[in-house]
C-alpha cells in the first residue's frame, strides 16, 4: 500500500525515531480540534513521534474555527471561549512541527482505518484541492478525535433559504464574519443555543427569541453534579444575563413547528410542547424573522471508530458514542478516543480527554511514567469524571422527546438529499412492512444521498421506530467510507497480485 510521501526526519536522542526508520509513527491522531490538539502536543512533549491528520487547512476544528487571514479580523478571540488554551496548544504544535516531532497533515481527510498485517494501523486519506490524491499513514497507535456533527429534526418549511443549523450560523460568523440574516430566531435544544444567540447579538443581529424545546428543571434536580461543576452554572448565568440585556426572549418548552415564506424565511410558528415534545394545540404564535438558526444538540462522529471495530453505547442524549475505559482506551487494542466521539461534553472535557488519552499512550509505549506525570493523569481522571457527570446530565436534559414527529406533515421532507417525505417513510413502515431503519431506507432511499444520513439519520431512525414493527432505532449507522471516495482511489489499494 502507498505510504505518506513525507521525507524522514532526524530525531533527537530522546525520540524513538520510528517514522524516520520505518515510516511508522508511534501515534496518529485524527482530528485537530481541541481533543486532537491536546493529544498530539502532549504525546510529542513526552518524546513520541506523532502524525496529526485533519481535513481542514489549519488546526482548531469546528470549535476554534477562525476567520480567513484575508478578512482582516483584528480580534478573533472575541468569537471564542477558552481562546488562551487554543493559542497555547497552537504554539506548542508549531514548536513540535519545527523539530519534526509532529507532522501536521492538514487537508488530509481520513476515510477509513484498518489494521495491517504487521499489527500497525493504516489510515487511508484523500488530500489535495479535489481530494483525488490518496495517501496512507502508518502508525502503531491511534487516537480518534473526530468531533461531532449537528442533529437536525425536520419540520414544515425547514428547507427554505434562510434556515441554517445553529452551529452553521456560528461557523458563518467565526470563519466568514457574516450573518445568516438580520433578524434571527434561534431554536432547538441544548446549551449551544445560548452561545449562538449571544454571538449573533454581539455581531449586530437582532434575536427576537431563543426557543428551547426542553426545560432547565433537570439541572436544578442534580445539585451534586452542579456543585462539582460550578463554572457551568456561572457560564449559563452569564449567557442568560447577556441575552436579557440584548432583549432576547427566552422561551422554554417551545419549538419552531413551521417556517413560512415564499423565496426565503419570512416568519416562524412557535408552539408550546409537552414533556414528550408534542405540540400543544392552539398555542402556535408567529414571529417575523428573516433567518432561523436551529439545532437539537450534537451527535458524535463515529465513522472511523466503527470502521476499526470499536464498541459503542447509547448515551443519555439518545446518540451513540464510543465505549472507552478510564484511560480512554476503546474496545480495540491500539485505539483510543477523546472528546465528542466518547459523548458530547464540550471543549473543556475535550481538552482534558485529549491530554489523558495521550498520557495513556505514553505509558504504554514507555512501559510506565514518571511520578509527576502519574499525578497529572490522576488529576485529569478526576476532572474527566466530574465533567462527564455534567455531560450526562446535559444530554438527558435536552434529549429529544419522542413526540417531535407530530410536528411533521406528510409532505414534509425528511431526507433533503433524496427528497423523501415523512409520508413516504410512514407508508413504508405501516403499509409495506418496513420494521427497521435499514428496510425503510431501502424502500424510500432516505439517508442514501450525499450526506449519507448525517442530516436525516436520526429522524429516519426515530420515524421507523415509531411507525414500524421493530423494537427501536437500533445501533449506529455504519458507513464503510467516512467521506466520498472515488472508485479510482479504492482501486489503487487493491494488490493486483
XYZ file of C-alpha atoms in Angstrom:
497
model
C 0.000 0.000 0.000
C 1.206 3.558 -0.632
C 2.888 5.482 2.170
C 2.785 9.122 3.089
C 5.329 10.892 0.918
C 6.840 12.987 3.734
C 10.628 12.665 3.925
C 12.038 11.016 7.076
C 13.318 13.480 9.651
C 16.138 13.116 12.119
C 15.237 12.875 15.780
C 16.897 13.917 18.983
C 18.264 11.266 21.294
C 15.080 11.303 23.365
C 12.849 10.153 20.496
C 12.087 6.746 19.137
C 12.938 7.575 15.538
C 10.111 5.315 14.352
C 8.943 7.485 11.482
C 12.391 8.049 10.104
C 13.392 4.412 10.434
C 10.355 2.551 9.178
C 7.735 5.065 8.071
C 5.596 4.081 11.062
C 4.661 6.720 13.640
C 4.304 5.997 17.323
C 0.913 7.707 17.264
C -1.550 9.010 14.694
C -4.154 11.492 15.891
C -7.194 12.010 13.680
C -8.785 15.413 14.141
C -7.087 18.713 15.037
C -9.846 20.138 17.199
C -9.425 20.667 20.956
C -9.106 16.959 21.835
C -6.820 16.137 18.917
C -4.553 19.119 19.505
C -4.212 18.280 23.192
C -3.425 14.643 22.380
C -0.855 15.423 19.696
C 1.170 18.005 21.614
C 1.064 16.009 24.863
C 2.381 12.891 23.142
C 5.100 14.924 21.416
C 6.005 16.582 24.732
C 6.822 13.090 26.020
C 9.032 12.163 23.081
C 6.675 10.243 20.786
C 6.642 10.584 17.008
C 3.196 11.927 16.126
C 1.218 12.386 12.930
C -1.760 14.741 13.230
C -4.283 14.441 10.389
C -7.183 16.807 9.783
C -9.462 17.672 6.875
C -9.055 21.421 7.443
C -6.096 23.588 6.477
C -5.494 24.964 9.949
C -5.809 23.356 13.380
C -8.672 24.186 15.704
C -11.564 22.113 14.467
C -15.106 23.431 14.377
C -14.865 24.960 17.833
C -11.791 27.096 17.156
C -12.755 27.936 13.586
C -11.207 31.330 12.751
C -11.682 33.970 10.053
C -9.532 33.669 6.937
C -6.466 35.936 7.098
C -7.711 37.968 4.132
C -10.746 39.155 6.109
C -8.535 41.227 8.368
C -10.161 40.205 11.669
C -8.391 42.074 14.470
C -9.877 40.214 17.456
C -10.778 36.619 16.516
C -10.671 35.726 20.201
C -13.891 37.727 20.681
C -15.787 34.898 18.982
C -14.436 32.162 21.265
C -14.216 30.910 24.805
C -11.014 29.311 26.092
C -9.020 31.103 23.411
C -5.889 31.104 25.570
C -5.927 27.310 25.682
C -6.024 27.240 21.890
C -3.196 29.728 21.459
C -1.030 27.790 23.900
C -1.713 24.498 22.125
C -1.066 26.125 18.744
C 2.284 27.446 19.949
C 3.300 24.020 21.239
C 2.196 22.435 17.977
C 4.252 24.933 15.976
C 7.306 24.192 18.103
C 6.909 20.441 17.624
C 6.399 20.879 13.902
C 9.635 22.841 13.797
C 11.595 19.995 15.368
C 9.840 17.309 13.335
C 8.242 15.738 16.396
C 4.771 16.262 14.900
C 3.827 16.018 11.250
C 0.654 18.044 10.852
C -1.077 16.860 7.700
C -3.782 19.428 7.012
C -6.337 18.867 4.254
C -5.997 15.119 4.782
C -9.427 13.523 5.115
C -9.139 10.054 6.603
C -11.784 7.844 5.064
C -11.050 4.537 6.806
C -8.751 2.886 9.344
C -7.575 -0.709 9.122
C -5.013 -2.890 10.840
C -2.114 -4.022 8.693
C -0.571 -7.475 8.628
C 2.247 -6.256 10.845
C -0.107 -5.095 13.567
C 0.152 -1.382 12.802
C -2.729 0.786 11.708
C -3.155 2.082 8.179
C -5.012 5.369 7.958
C -6.171 5.911 4.389
C -6.749 9.537 3.432
C -7.526 11.695 0.430
C -5.968 15.125 0.010
C -5.486 17.952 -2.458
C -7.903 20.547 -3.810
C -10.043 17.883 -5.461
C -9.490 15.236 -2.779
C -8.215 12.875 -5.501
C -4.687 12.360 -4.196
C -4.547 9.325 -1.952
C -2.111 8.636 0.849
C -1.740 6.135 3.647
C -0.226 6.955 7.023
C 1.004 4.113 9.208
C 1.067 4.215 12.986
C 1.366 1.824 15.888
C -1.399 3.528 17.862
C -4.307 5.828 17.043
C -6.282 8.483 18.915
C -9.638 9.258 17.313
C -10.702 12.843 17.987
C -13.144 13.167 15.120
C -15.615 15.560 16.753
C -19.341 15.691 16.089
C -21.989 16.958 13.727
C -25.257 18.683 14.490
C -28.531 16.838 14.989
C -31.440 18.168 12.941
C -35.137 17.465 13.359
C -37.265 18.311 10.295
C -40.410 20.425 10.349
C -42.560 22.063 7.660
C -40.580 24.714 5.830
C -37.127 23.763 7.098
C -35.750 23.587 3.534
C -36.436 27.277 2.836
C -33.419 29.556 2.235
C -32.617 31.332 5.472
C -32.914 28.220 7.628
C -29.441 27.279 8.846
C -28.166 24.994 11.564
C -27.298 26.641 14.862
C -23.686 25.520 14.613
C -23.690 26.599 10.968
C -24.712 30.125 11.937
C -21.840 30.240 14.389
C -19.439 28.849 11.781
C -20.511 31.521 9.281
C -19.722 34.167 11.851
C -16.426 32.666 13.045
C -14.941 31.877 9.651
C -16.595 34.398 7.337
C -17.651 37.236 9.663
C -21.113 37.103 8.074
C -24.618 36.689 9.468
C -27.367 34.466 8.001
C -29.814 37.364 8.418
C -30.520 40.486 10.404
C -33.466 39.262 12.497
C -32.704 35.687 13.514
C -34.711 33.302 15.667
C -32.523 30.750 17.452
C -34.290 27.481 18.230
C -33.893 23.803 19.080
C -32.453 22.374 22.267
C -29.183 22.377 24.143
C -26.719 24.830 25.698
C -25.165 25.598 22.301
C -28.199 27.775 21.559
C -27.248 30.314 24.216
C -23.726 30.642 22.831
C -25.063 31.039 19.298
C -27.635 33.669 20.292
C -25.024 35.631 22.238
C -22.566 35.532 19.320
C -25.223 36.742 16.888
C -26.288 39.652 19.090
C -22.676 40.724 19.625
C -22.232 40.787 15.850
C -25.190 43.150 15.461
C -28.064 40.799 14.682
C -31.470 41.089 16.311
C -32.561 37.863 18.020
C -36.241 38.202 18.936
C -36.390 34.831 20.690
C -34.344 31.859 21.834
C -36.712 28.893 21.644
C -35.743 25.859 23.788
C -37.842 22.694 23.415
C -36.676 21.287 26.747
C -36.660 22.895 30.174
C -33.911 23.550 32.692
C -35.532 21.845 35.664
C -33.306 18.762 35.328
C -30.268 20.840 36.252
C -31.834 22.048 39.477
C -32.624 18.443 40.412
C -28.935 17.485 40.256
C -27.262 19.694 42.895
C -24.307 17.328 43.377
C -23.386 17.481 39.705
C -23.780 21.264 39.638
C -21.654 21.610 42.760
C -18.917 19.622 41.061
C -19.036 21.889 38.006
C -19.603 25.408 39.369
C -18.158 27.006 36.254
C -21.029 25.652 34.172
C -23.648 27.379 36.312
C -21.679 30.620 36.166
C -21.354 30.340 32.397
C -25.088 29.725 31.987
C -25.937 32.671 34.209
C -23.555 34.911 32.275
C -25.144 33.967 28.961
C -28.624 34.452 30.397
C -27.813 37.929 31.662
C -26.203 38.901 28.354
C -29.237 37.750 26.381
C -31.625 39.594 28.675
C -29.616 42.788 28.183
C -29.791 42.244 24.417
C -33.588 41.937 24.560
C -33.706 38.228 23.652
C -36.806 36.444 24.924
C -36.012 33.062 26.436
C -38.892 30.682 25.641
C -38.690 27.179 27.140
C -40.888 24.169 26.417
C -41.496 25.583 22.957
C -40.383 24.641 19.470
C -40.436 26.008 15.953
C -43.043 23.808 14.283
C -43.252 25.578 10.914
C -41.384 28.103 8.787
C -43.192 30.488 6.455
C -42.070 32.353 3.345
C -42.040 32.287 -0.437
C -38.453 32.807 -1.593
C -36.879 32.663 1.880
C -37.786 32.761 5.567
C -40.296 35.450 6.491
C -41.672 34.113 9.790
C -41.790 31.064 12.039
C -44.537 29.435 14.081
C -43.591 28.689 17.669
C -45.734 26.205 19.576
C -45.719 25.112 23.180
C -44.685 21.451 23.567
C -45.287 18.990 26.375
C -42.582 16.916 28.048
C -42.649 14.479 25.139
C -42.220 17.423 22.718
C -45.739 17.026 21.313
C -47.213 20.364 20.133
C -49.982 21.677 22.367
C -52.973 22.520 20.212
C -53.885 26.182 19.995
C -50.584 27.517 21.329
C -48.961 28.445 18.000
C -47.781 32.013 17.561
C -45.930 33.674 14.686
C -42.698 35.637 14.939
C -41.416 37.621 11.964
C -37.783 36.997 11.049
C -35.541 36.649 8.014
C -33.471 33.697 9.288
C -33.741 30.724 11.616
C -30.740 29.093 13.323
C -31.896 25.719 14.593
C -30.224 22.671 16.111
C -31.090 19.924 18.570
C -27.701 19.075 20.002
C -24.643 17.356 18.591
C -24.046 13.762 17.529
C -20.641 12.042 17.836
C -18.810 11.397 14.566
C -18.216 7.641 14.690
C -17.422 6.548 11.128
C -13.736 5.755 11.721
C -14.350 4.216 15.135
C -16.940 1.874 13.661
C -14.669 1.021 10.730
C -11.986 -0.010 13.225
C -14.469 -2.189 15.129
C -14.782 -0.084 18.300
C -17.744 -0.840 20.514
C -20.432 1.770 21.107
C -23.072 2.583 23.702
C -26.242 4.663 23.731
C -25.719 7.884 25.666
C -28.172 9.856 27.825
C -28.970 12.100 24.851
C -30.035 9.146 22.700
C -26.988 9.234 20.426
C -24.348 6.535 20.135
C -20.837 7.057 21.494
C -17.601 5.082 21.640
C -17.090 2.844 24.673
C -13.869 3.749 26.495
C -12.191 2.872 29.765
C -10.749 5.300 32.333
C -7.681 5.893 30.145
C -9.834 6.494 27.030
C -8.852 3.145 25.501
C -11.566 1.746 23.237
C -12.578 -1.895 22.966
C -9.983 -2.302 20.174
C -6.355 -2.616 21.249
C -4.212 0.226 19.986
C -7.042 2.742 19.556
C -8.071 5.492 21.960
C -10.872 8.032 21.572
C -11.190 11.508 23.057
C -13.690 14.342 23.052
C -17.060 14.224 21.339
C -16.790 10.652 19.914
C -16.906 9.492 23.552
C -20.064 11.551 24.125
C -20.926 15.212 23.713
C -19.344 17.211 26.520
C -17.842 20.488 25.335
C -14.418 21.986 24.884
C -13.062 21.699 28.429
C -13.832 17.998 28.535
C -12.332 17.502 25.073
C -9.077 19.181 26.122
C -8.931 17.040 29.255
C -9.597 13.779 27.409
C -7.108 14.547 24.645
C -4.332 15.010 27.162
C -5.401 11.983 29.197
C -5.523 9.709 26.138
C -2.049 10.833 25.071
C -0.641 10.125 28.517
C -2.123 6.637 28.379
C -0.382 6.075 25.046
C 2.893 7.369 26.501
C 2.550 4.999 29.450
C 2.051 2.058 27.113
C 4.964 3.000 24.845
C 7.366 3.693 27.719
C 6.177 0.896 29.973
C 5.324 3.371 32.709
C 5.547 7.069 33.523
C 7.254 9.452 35.882
C 5.671 10.157 39.260
C 4.904 13.728 38.192
C 3.077 12.519 35.095
C 1.223 9.860 37.078
C -0.091 12.528 39.446
C -1.156 14.617 36.477
C -3.010 11.647 34.985
C -4.840 11.046 38.264
C -5.917 14.700 38.407
C -7.093 14.571 34.797
C -9.067 11.421 35.526
C -10.881 13.101 38.399
C -11.652 16.170 36.320
C -12.892 13.969 33.497
C -15.304 12.071 35.746
C -16.689 15.322 37.096
C -17.202 16.799 33.638
C -18.616 13.551 32.257
C -21.236 13.631 35.022
C -22.291 17.064 33.841
C -22.280 15.934 30.202
C -24.635 13.070 31.100
C -26.944 15.494 32.908
C -26.882 17.865 29.949
C -27.608 15.061 27.483
C -30.565 13.768 29.475
C -31.986 17.269 29.977
C -32.016 18.102 26.271
C -32.711 14.689 24.750
C -35.405 14.999 22.063
C -38.773 13.728 23.191
C -40.460 11.065 21.085
C -43.395 13.351 20.263
C -41.431 15.663 17.971
C -42.572 13.698 14.904
C -46.043 15.166 15.396
C -44.605 18.417 14.008
C -44.389 16.745 10.601
C -46.971 16.887 7.855
C -46.923 14.028 5.363
C -45.375 16.289 2.712
C -42.548 17.484 4.985
C -39.180 16.463 3.559
C -37.142 14.401 6.000
C -34.266 13.422 3.710
C -33.317 16.529 1.779
C -30.736 14.815 -0.452
C -33.255 12.315 -1.864
C -36.372 14.442 -1.267
C -38.035 11.747 0.837
C -41.054 12.941 2.791
C -42.336 11.891 6.187
C -45.398 10.419 4.466
C -43.270 8.072 2.345
C -41.402 6.819 5.403
C -44.649 6.278 7.295
C -46.114 4.402 4.325
C -43.030 2.212 4.058
C -43.382 1.258 7.711
C -47.139 0.989 8.096
C -48.131 -0.452 4.714
C -45.013 -2.009 3.166
C -43.773 -3.778 6.272
C -40.558 -1.889 6.972
C -39.824 -2.877 10.558
C -36.415 -1.274 10.927
C -34.358 1.650 9.698
C -32.458 -0.323 7.081
C -35.615 -1.580 5.371
C -37.174 1.885 5.467
C -34.068 3.260 3.760
C -34.137 0.564 1.094
C -37.794 1.253 0.315
C -37.528 5.055 0.276
C -33.812 5.892 -0.275
C -33.922 8.075 2.837
C -30.370 8.550 4.072
C -28.755 7.358 0.831
C -27.848 10.767 -0.567
C -24.663 12.804 -0.488
C -24.636 13.307 3.296
C -25.187 9.566 3.857
C -27.751 10.177 6.580
C -25.716 12.567 8.704
C -28.506 15.149 8.495
C -31.596 12.941 8.396
C -30.336 9.732 10.020
C -31.685 10.406 13.491
C -35.092 11.460 12.132
C -35.363 8.407 9.861
C -34.463 6.045 12.717
C -36.999 7.657 15.043
C -39.777 7.590 12.447
C -39.042 3.968 11.597
C -39.141 3.045 15.277
C -42.405 4.930 15.850
C -44.285 3.642 12.804
C -42.673 0.272 12.096
C -42.940 -3.076 13.807
C -39.320 -3.050 15.001
C -38.237 -2.698 18.607
C -36.337 0.598 18.265
C -33.825 2.668 16.367
C -31.076 0.044 16.763
C -27.347 0.669 16.550
C -25.399 3.478 14.899
C -25.220 3.866 11.149
C -22.185 2.047 9.755
C -20.544 3.568 6.723
C -17.523 1.804 5.199
C -16.239 5.173 3.971
C -16.127 8.227 6.229
C -16.278 10.601 3.239
C -16.931 10.350 -0.517
C -14.064 8.478 -2.202
C -13.653 7.949 -5.938
C -13.505 4.433 -7.348
C -10.001 5.079 -8.659
C -8.829 5.724 -5.107
C -10.312 2.440 -3.941
C -8.864 0.570 -6.917
C -5.420 1.872 -6.071
C -5.497 -0.008 -2.767
C -6.040 -3.388 -4.415
C -2.973 -5.554 -4.809
C -3.147 -6.852 -8.420
C -1.130 -9.890 -7.457
